[in-house]
Tab-separated table of C-alpha atoms and ligand atoms in Angstrom:
chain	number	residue	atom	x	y	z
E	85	UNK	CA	-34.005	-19.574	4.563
E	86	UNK	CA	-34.057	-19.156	8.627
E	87	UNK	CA	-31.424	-17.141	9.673
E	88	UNK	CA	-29.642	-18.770	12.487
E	89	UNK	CA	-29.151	-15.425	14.298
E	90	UNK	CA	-30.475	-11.825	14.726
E	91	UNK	CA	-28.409	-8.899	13.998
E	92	UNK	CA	-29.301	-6.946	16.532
E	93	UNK	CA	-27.950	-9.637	19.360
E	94	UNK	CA	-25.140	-9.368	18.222
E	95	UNK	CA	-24.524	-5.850	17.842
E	96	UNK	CA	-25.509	-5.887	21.433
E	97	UNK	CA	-23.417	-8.730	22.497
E	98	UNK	CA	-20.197	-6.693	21.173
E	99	UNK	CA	-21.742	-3.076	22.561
E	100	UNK	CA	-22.032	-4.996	25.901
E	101	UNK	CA	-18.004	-5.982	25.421
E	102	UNK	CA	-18.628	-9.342	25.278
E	103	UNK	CA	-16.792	-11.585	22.684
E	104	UNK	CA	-18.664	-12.504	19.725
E	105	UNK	CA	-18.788	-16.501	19.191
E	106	UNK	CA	-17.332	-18.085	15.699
E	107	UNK	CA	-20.558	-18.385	14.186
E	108	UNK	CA	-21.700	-15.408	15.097
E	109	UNK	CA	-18.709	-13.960	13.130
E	110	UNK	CA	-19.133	-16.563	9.790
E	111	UNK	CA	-22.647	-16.045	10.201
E	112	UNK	CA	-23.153	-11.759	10.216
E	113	UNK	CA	-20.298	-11.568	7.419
E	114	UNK	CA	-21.943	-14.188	5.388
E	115	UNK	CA	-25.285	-12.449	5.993
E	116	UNK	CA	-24.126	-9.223	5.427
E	117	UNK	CA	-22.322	-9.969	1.996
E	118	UNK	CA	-25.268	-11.760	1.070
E	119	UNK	CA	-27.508	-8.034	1.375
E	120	UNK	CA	-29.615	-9.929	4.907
E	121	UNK	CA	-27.739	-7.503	7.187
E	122	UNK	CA	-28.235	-3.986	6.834
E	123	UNK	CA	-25.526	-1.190	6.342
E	124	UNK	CA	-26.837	0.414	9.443
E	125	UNK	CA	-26.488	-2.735	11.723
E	126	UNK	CA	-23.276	-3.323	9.842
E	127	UNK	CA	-22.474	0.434	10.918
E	128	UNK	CA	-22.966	-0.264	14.816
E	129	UNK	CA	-21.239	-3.156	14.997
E	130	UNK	CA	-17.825	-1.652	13.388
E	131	UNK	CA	-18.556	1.203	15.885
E	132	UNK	CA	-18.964	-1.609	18.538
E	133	UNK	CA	-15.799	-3.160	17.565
E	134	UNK	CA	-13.686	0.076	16.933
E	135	UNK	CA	-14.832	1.026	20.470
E	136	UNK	CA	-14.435	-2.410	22.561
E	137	UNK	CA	-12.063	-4.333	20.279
E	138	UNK	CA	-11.699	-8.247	19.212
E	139	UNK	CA	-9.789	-10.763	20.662
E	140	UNK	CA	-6.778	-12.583	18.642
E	141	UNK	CA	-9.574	-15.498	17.906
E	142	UNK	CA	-12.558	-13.004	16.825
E	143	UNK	CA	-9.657	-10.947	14.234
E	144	UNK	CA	-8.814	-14.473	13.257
E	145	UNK	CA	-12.541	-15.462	12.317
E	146	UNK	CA	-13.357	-12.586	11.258
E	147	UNK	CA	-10.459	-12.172	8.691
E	148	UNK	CA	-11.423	-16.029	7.649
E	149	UNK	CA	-15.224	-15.397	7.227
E	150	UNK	CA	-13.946	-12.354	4.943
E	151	UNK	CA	-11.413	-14.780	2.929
E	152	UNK	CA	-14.361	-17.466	2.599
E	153	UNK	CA	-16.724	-14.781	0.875
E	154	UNK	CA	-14.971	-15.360	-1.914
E	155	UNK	CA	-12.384	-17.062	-4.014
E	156	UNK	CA	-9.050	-18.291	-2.978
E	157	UNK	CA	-6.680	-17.658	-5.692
E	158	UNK	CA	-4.203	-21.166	-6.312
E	159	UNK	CA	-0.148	-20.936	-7.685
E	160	UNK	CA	0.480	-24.711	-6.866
E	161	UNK	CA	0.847	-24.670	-11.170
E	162	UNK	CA	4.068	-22.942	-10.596
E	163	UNK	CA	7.479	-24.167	-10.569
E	164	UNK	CA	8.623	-21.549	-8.357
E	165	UNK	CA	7.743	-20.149	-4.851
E	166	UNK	CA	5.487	-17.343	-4.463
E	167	UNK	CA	5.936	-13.783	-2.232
E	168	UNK	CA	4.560	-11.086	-1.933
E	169	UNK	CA	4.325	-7.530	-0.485
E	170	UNK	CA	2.189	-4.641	1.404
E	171	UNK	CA	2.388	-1.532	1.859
E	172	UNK	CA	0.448	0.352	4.217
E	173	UNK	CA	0.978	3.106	1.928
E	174	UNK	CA	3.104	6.362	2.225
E	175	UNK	CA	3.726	9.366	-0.181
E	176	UNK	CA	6.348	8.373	-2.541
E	177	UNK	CA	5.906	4.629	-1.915
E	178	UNK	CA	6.874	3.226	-5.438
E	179	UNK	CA	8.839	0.263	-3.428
E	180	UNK	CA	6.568	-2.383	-5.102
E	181	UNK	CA	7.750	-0.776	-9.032
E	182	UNK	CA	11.195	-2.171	-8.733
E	183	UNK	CA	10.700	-4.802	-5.881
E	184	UNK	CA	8.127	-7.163	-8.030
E	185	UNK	CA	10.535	-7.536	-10.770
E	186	UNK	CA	13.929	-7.953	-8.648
E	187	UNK	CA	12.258	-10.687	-6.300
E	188	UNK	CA	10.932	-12.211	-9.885
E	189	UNK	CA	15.284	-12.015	-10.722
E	190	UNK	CA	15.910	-13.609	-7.683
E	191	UNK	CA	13.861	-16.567	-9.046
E	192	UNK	CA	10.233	-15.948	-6.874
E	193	UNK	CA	6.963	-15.464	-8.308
E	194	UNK	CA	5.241	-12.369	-7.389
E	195	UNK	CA	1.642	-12.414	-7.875
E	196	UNK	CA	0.593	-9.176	-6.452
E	197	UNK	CA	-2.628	-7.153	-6.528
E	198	UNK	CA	-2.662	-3.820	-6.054
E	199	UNK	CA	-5.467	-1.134	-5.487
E	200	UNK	CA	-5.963	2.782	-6.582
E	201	UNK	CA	-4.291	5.737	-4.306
E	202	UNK	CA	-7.121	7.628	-2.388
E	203	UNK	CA	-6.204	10.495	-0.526
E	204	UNK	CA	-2.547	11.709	-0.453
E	205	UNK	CA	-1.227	8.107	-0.875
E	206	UNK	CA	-0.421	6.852	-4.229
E	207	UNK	CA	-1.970	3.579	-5.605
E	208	UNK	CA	0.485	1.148	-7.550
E	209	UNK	CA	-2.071	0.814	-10.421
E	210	UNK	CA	-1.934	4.689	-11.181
E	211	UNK	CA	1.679	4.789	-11.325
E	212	UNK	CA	2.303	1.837	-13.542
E	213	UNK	CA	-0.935	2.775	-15.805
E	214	UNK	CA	1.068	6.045	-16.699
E	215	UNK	CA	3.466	3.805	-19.130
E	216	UNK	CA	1.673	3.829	-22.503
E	217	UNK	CA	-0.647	0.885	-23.008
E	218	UNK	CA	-0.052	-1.027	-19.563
E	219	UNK	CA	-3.307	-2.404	-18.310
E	220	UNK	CA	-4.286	-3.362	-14.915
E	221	UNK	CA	-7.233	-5.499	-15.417
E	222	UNK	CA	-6.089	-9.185	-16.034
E	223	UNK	CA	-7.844	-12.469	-16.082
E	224	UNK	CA	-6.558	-15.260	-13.504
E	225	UNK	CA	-5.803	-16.952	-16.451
E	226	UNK	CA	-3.669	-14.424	-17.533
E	227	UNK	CA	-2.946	-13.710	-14.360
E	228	UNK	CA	-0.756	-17.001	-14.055
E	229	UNK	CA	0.735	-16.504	-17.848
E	230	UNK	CA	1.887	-13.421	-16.853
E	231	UNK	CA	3.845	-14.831	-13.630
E	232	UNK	CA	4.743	-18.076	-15.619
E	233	UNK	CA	6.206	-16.063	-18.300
E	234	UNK	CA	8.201	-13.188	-15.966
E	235	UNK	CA	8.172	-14.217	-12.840
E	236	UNK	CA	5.998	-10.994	-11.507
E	237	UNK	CA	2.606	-9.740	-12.016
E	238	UNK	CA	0.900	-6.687	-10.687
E	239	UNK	CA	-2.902	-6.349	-11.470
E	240	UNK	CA	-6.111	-5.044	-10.106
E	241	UNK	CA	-7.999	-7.657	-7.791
E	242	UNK	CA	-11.037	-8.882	-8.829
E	243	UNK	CA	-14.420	-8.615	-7.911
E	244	UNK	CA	-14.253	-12.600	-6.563
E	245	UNK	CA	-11.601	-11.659	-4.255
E	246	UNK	CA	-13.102	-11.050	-0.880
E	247	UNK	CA	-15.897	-9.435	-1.754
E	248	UNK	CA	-17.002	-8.513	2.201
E	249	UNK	CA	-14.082	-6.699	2.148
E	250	UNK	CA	-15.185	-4.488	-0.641
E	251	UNK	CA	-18.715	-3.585	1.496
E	252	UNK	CA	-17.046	-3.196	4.309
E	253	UNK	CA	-14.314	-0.897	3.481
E	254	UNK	CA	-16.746	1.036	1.255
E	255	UNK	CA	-18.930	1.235	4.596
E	256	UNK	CA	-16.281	1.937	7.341
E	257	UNK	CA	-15.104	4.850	5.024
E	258	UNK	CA	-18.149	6.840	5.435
E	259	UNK	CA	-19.132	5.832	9.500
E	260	UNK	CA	-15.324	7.013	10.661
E	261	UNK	CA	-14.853	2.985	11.534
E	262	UNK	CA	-11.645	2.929	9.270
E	263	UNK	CA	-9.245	3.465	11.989
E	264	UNK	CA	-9.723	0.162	13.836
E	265	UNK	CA	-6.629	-1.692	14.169
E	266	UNK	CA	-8.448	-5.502	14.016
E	267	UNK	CA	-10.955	-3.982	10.969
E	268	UNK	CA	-7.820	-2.528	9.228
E	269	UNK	CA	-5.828	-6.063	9.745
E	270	UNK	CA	-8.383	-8.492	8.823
E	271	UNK	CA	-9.234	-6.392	5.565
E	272	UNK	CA	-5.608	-6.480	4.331
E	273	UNK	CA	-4.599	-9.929	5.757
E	274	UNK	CA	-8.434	-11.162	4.029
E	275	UNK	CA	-7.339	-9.932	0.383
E	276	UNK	CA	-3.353	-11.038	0.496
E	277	UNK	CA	-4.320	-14.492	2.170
E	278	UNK	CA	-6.898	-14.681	-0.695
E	279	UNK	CA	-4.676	-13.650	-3.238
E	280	UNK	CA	-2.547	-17.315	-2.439
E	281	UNK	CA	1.016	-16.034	-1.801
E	282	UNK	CA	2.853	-18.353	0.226
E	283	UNK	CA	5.195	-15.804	1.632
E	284	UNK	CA	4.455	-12.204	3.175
E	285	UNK	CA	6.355	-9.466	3.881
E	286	UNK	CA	4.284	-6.138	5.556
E	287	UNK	CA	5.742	-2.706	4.954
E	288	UNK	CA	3.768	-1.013	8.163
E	289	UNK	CA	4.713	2.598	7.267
E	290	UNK	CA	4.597	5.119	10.411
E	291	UNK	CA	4.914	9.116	10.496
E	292	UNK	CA	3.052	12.025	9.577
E	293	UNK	CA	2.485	10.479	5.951
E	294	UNK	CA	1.569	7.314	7.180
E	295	UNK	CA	-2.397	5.967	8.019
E	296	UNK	CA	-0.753	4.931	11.512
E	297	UNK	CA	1.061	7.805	12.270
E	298	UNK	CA	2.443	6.707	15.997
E	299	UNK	CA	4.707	4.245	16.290
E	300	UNK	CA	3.745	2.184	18.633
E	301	UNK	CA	-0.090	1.724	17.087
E	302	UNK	CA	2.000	0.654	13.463
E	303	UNK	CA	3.555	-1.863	15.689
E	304	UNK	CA	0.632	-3.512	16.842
E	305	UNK	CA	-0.954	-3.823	13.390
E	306	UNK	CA	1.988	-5.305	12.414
E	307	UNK	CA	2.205	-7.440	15.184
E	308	UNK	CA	-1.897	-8.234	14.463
E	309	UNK	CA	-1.280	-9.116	10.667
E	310	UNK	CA	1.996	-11.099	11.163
E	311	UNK	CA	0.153	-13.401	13.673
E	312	UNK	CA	-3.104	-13.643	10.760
E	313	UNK	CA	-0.675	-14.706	8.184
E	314	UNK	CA	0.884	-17.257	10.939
E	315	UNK	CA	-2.572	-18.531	11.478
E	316	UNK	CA	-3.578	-18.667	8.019
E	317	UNK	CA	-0.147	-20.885	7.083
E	318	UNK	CA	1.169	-18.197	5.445
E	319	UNK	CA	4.949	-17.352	6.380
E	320	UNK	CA	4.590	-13.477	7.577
E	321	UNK	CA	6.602	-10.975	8.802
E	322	UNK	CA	6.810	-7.237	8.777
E	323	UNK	CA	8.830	-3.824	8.823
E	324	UNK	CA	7.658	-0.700	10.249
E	325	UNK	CA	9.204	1.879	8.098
E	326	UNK	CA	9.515	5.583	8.715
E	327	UNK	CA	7.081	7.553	6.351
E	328	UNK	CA	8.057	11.348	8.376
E	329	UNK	CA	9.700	11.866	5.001
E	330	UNK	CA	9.120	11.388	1.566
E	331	UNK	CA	10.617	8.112	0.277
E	332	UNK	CA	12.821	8.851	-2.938
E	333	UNK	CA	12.544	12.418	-4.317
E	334	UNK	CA	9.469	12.170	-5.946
E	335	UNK	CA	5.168	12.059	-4.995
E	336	UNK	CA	2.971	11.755	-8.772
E	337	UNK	CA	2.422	8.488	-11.053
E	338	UNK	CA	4.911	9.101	-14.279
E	339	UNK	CA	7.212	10.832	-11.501
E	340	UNK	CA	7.343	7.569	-9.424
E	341	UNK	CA	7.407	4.879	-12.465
E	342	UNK	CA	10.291	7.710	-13.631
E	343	UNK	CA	12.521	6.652	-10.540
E	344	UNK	CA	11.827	2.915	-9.991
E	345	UNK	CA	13.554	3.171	-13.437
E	346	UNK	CA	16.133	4.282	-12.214
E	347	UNK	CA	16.691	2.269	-9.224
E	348	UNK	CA	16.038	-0.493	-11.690
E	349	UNK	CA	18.872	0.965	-13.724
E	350	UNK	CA	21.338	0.617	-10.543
E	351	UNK	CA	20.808	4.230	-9.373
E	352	UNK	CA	17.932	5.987	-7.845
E	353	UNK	CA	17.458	7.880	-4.122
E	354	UNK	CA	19.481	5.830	-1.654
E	355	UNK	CA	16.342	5.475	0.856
E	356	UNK	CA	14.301	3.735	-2.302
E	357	UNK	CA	17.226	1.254	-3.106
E	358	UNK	CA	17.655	0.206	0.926
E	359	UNK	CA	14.151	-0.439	1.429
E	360	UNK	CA	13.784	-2.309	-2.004
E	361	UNK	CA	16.923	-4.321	-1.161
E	362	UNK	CA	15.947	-4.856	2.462
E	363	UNK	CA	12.273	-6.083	1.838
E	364	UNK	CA	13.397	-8.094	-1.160
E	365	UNK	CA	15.935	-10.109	1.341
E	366	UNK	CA	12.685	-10.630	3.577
E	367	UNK	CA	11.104	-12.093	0.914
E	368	UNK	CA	13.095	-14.421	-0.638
E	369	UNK	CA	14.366	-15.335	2.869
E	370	UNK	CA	10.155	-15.887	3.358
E	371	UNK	CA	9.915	-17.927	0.200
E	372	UNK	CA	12.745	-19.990	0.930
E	373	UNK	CA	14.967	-18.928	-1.795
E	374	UNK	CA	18.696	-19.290	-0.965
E	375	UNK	CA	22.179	-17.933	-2.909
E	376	UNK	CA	20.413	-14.789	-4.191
E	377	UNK	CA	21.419	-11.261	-3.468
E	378	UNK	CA	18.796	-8.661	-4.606
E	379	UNK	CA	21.671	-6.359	-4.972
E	380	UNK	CA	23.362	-7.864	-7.701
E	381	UNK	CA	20.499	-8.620	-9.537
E	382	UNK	CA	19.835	-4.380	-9.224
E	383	UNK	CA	23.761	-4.231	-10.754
E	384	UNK	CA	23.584	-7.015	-13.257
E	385	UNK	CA	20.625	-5.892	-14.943
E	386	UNK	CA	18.611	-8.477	-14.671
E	387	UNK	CA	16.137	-7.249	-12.198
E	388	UNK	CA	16.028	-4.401	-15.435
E	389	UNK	CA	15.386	-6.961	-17.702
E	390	UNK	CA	11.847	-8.406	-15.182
E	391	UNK	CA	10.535	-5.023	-15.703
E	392	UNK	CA	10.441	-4.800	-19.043
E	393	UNK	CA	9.327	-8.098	-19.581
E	394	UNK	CA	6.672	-8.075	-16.529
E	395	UNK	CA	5.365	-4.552	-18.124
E	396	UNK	CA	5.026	-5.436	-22.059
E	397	UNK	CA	2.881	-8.816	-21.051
E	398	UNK	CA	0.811	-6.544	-19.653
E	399	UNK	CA	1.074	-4.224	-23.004
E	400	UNK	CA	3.013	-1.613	-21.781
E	401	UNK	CA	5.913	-0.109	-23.670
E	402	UNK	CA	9.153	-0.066	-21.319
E	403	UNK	CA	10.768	1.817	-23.944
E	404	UNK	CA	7.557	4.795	-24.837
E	405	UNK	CA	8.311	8.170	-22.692
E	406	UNK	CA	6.102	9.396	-19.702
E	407	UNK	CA	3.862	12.044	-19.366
E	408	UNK	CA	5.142	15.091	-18.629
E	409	UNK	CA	2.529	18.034	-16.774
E	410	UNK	CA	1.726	20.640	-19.109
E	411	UNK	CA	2.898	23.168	-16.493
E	412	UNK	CA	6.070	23.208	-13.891
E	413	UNK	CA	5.968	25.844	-10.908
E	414	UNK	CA	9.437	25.657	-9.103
E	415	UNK	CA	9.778	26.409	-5.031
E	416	UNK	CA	12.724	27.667	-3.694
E	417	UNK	CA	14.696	27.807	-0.333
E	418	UNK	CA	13.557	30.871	1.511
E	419	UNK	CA	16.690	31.012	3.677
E	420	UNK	CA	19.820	29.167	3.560
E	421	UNK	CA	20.500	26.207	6.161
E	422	UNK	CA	20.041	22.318	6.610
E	423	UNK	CA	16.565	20.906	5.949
E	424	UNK	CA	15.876	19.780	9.258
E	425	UNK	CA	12.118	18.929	8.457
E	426	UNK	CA	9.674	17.947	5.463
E	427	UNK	CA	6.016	16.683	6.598
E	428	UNK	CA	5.101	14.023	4.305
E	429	UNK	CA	1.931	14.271	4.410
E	430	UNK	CA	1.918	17.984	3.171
E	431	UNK	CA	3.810	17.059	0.328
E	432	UNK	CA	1.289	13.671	-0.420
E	433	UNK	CA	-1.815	16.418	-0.261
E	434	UNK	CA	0.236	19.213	-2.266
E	435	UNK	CA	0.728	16.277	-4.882
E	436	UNK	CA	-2.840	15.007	-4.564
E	437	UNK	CA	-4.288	18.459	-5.592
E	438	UNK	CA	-1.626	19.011	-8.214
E	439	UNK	CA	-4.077	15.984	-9.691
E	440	UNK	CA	-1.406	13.243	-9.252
E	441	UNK	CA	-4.605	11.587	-6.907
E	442	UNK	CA	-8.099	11.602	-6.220
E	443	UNK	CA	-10.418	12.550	-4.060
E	444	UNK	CA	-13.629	9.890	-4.997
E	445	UNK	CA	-13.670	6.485	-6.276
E	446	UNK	CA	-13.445	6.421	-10.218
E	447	UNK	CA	-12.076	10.525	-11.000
E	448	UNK	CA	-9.474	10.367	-13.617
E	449	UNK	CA	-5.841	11.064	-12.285
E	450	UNK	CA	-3.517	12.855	-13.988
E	451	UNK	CA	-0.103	10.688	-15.109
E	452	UNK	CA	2.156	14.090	-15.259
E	453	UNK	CA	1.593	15.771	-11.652
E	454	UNK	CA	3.133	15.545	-8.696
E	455	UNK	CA	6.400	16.692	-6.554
E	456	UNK	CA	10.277	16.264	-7.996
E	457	UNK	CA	12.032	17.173	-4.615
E	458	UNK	CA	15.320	18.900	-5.141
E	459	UNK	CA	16.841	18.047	-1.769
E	460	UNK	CA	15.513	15.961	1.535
E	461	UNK	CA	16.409	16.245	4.912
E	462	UNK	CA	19.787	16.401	6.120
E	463	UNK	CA	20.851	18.068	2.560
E	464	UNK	CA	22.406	21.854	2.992
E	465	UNK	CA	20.295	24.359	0.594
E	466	UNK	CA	21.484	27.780	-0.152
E	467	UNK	CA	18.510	30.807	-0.061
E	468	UNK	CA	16.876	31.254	-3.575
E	469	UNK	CA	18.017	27.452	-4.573
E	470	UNK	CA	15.174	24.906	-5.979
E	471	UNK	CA	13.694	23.279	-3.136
E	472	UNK	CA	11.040	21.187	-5.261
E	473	UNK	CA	8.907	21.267	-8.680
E	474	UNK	CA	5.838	21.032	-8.805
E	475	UNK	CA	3.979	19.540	-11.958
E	476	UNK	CA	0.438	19.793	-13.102
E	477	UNK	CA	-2.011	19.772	-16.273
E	478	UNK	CA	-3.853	22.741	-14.926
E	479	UNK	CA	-2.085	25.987	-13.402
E	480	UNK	CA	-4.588	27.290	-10.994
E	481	UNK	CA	-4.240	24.150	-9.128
E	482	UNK	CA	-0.894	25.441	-8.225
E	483	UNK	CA	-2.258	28.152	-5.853
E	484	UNK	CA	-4.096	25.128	-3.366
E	485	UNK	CA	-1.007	22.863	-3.425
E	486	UNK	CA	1.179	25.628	-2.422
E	487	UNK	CA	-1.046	26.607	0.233
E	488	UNK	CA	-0.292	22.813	1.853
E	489	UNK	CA	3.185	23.444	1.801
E	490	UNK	CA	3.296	25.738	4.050
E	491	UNK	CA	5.427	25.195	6.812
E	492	UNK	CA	6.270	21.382	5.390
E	493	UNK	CA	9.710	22.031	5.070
E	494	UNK	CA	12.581	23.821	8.401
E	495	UNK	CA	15.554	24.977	6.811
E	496	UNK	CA	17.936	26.271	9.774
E	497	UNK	CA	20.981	27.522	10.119
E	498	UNK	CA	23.536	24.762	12.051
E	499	UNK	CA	20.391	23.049	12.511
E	500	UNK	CA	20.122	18.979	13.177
E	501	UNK	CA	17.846	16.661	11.413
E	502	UNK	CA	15.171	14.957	13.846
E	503	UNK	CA	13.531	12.041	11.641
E	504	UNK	CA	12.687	8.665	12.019
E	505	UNK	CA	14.845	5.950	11.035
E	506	UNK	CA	14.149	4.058	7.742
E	507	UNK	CA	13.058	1.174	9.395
E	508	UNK	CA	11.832	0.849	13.577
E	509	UNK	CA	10.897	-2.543	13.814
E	510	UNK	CA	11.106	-5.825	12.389
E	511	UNK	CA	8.623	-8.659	13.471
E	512	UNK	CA	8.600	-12.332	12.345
E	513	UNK	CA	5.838	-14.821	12.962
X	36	URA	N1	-6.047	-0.898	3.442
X	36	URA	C1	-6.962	-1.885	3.372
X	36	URA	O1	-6.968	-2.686	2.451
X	36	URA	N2	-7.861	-1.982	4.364
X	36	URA	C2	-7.896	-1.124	5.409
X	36	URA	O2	-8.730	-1.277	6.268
X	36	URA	C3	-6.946	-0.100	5.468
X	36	URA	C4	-6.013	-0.004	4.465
């Protein structure tokens, strides 16, 4: 086969700031999924684009090139309307837990594919694979069954689903391209357009814990991925949420599942119920379903009821009990005072080497560790009180996670509480 262009053109075209044509773009992410285009000419042109950007038509093409290496997954079978969720990912992000099976109450369809934690952020798949016999690898076939049947699924994606994606992420995460804001929308946007929800709702997450730690850059991905999701015909809007803090009161996989149960239950940390109420809203309001409250179907049960039902077609046992770490090691309050301060992302990387993540593609993680935080910002703690827990299979780890925590967490006096609000910004297509 004749190539139609070189590689090297245009790596120079987009070195030399000029905008890269449309097939240009279907042709180098065809050609580089196919194995024509090496991973080093692959490498200069993300450093190209990190360094002089894409215009709203290149992000566009290049997120649809990525969607057309692959397959498109199709609900039109379904007799109800599909939504779905994503989170840019946060330490003690279990929003999706509870908020699959209460939009599923609310009469949606949730088909939603997850991914793995890496780093000090949590991956969905972990948490739920902590409930005895749940599995995360489903056909599309059962895929659908699964959504017919409950209303919500939450799987791993395949290897059909976007596969440039899967080279290219594996590729920017070792040439320091990850932190481009049109690479980093056009890789999410590829796989959830893919993954055939009708209706999006993006939980940008900003603050030390979050990927996009200032404000202002969360709100342009946002803004980015809300207008992909427009193009693509897919009705999209976002919330950047704070992610300073901890969400909920606890980081670790049988931790998290532990209080989505609860929420699920009609209890829970208040900052997990808002944010589960307020992004369910968004998507039901998305999918068109009217005359539904999320919050009654958290207080009638029935959201309960999705959960169990959603997790035993996927043979977990709703009713089996969680992992508990082999060993506990408790922190307390070293002076008395208000918590004015508590750096999530110390407490995600104290979690992640208790072994609640992992630090390369594949390691086992362990279901029992993590952080159980005894009080959050804005709480009063008296001197000697329990601050947090921390949980692990393996004692010495406790020495490197309490090293992290040092200086996560202001406890003064009279002091105030300086933290983001839950949510900054709300942006709809
Ligand atoms: N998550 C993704 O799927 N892609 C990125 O580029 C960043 C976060």
């Amino acid at each position: 086969m004749i190539e139609p262009f070189a590689a090297v053109e245009i790596i120079a075209a987009k070195r030399d700031r000029n905008e890269l044509t449309d097939p240009q773009i279907d042709w180098i992410i065809d050609a580089y999924t196919r194995g024509v285009v090496a991973d080093e000419q692959m490498s200069a042109l993300l450093m190209a684009i990190l360094l002089n950007g894409m215009n709203s038509r290149e992000i566009s093409r290049w997120t649809n090139a990525m969607i057309n290496s692959g397959e498109r997954m199709d609900w039109s079978k379904l007799d109800r309307k599909t939504a779905d969720k994503h989170s840019t990912g946060g330490v003690g992000d279990k929003i999706t837990l509870p908020l699959a099976p209460l939009v599923a109450a609310c009469g949606g369809a949730v088909p939603q594919l997850s991914g793995r934690g890496l780093g000090h952020t949590g991956g969905t798949l972990d948490k739920l694979e902590s409930i005895p016999g749940w599995r995360a690898s489903l056909t599309n076939d059962e895929m659908l069954k699964v959504l017919q049947d409950t209303g919500a699924v939450i799987c791993a994606a395949g290897a059909g689903l976007a596969p440039a994606d899967k080279k290219l992420y594996a590729l920017r995460d070792v040439t320091a391209t990850v932190e481009a804001i049109p690479l980093i929308a056009s890789s999410i946007m590829s796989k959830k357009i893919a993954e055939g929800t009708s209706a999006l709702v993006l939980d940008v997450k900003t603050g030390s814990g979050a990927f996009m730690s200032d404000p202002a850059k969360a709100s342009e991905l946002a803004r980015t991925m809300v207008q992909l999701g427009r193009d693509a015909g897919v009705k999209t809007r976002a919330l950047v949420t704070a992610m300073d803090v901890p969400l909920g009161l606890t980081a670790g996989n049988a931790l998290e599942v532990r209080e989505s149960v609860e929420v699920l239950a009609g209890g829970g940390p208040s900052d997990v119920v808002e944010l589960t109420i307020l992004l369910a809203r968004e998507m039901i309001d998305a999918a068109g379903i009217v005359g539904k409250d999320p919050a009654d179907a958290l207080k009638d049960g029935s959201a309960m009821d999705h959960w169990r039902r959603m997790i035993s077609a996927q043979g977990g046992d709703p009713d089996a009990a969680l992992p508990v770490a082999r060993e506990q090691h408790v922190v307390k309050a070293a002076n008395s005072g208000i918590i004015t301060t508590m750096d999530a992302m110390k407490v995600g990387v104290s979690a992640w080497r208790l072994g609640a993540g992992r630090s390369k593609q594949g390691e086992k993680v362990q279901a029992g560790a993590g952080i159980e935080l005894h009080a959050k910002p804005g709480d009063y703690i008296t001197a000697g009180s329990p601050l947090m827990t921390l949980h692990t299979d393996e004692a010495p780890r406790f020495e490197r996670a309490l090293e992290i925590l040092e200086g996560a967490v202001t406890i003064v006096e009279g002091g105030t509480v300086n933290r983001l609000p839950l949510v900054l910004e709300r942006i709809e297509g």
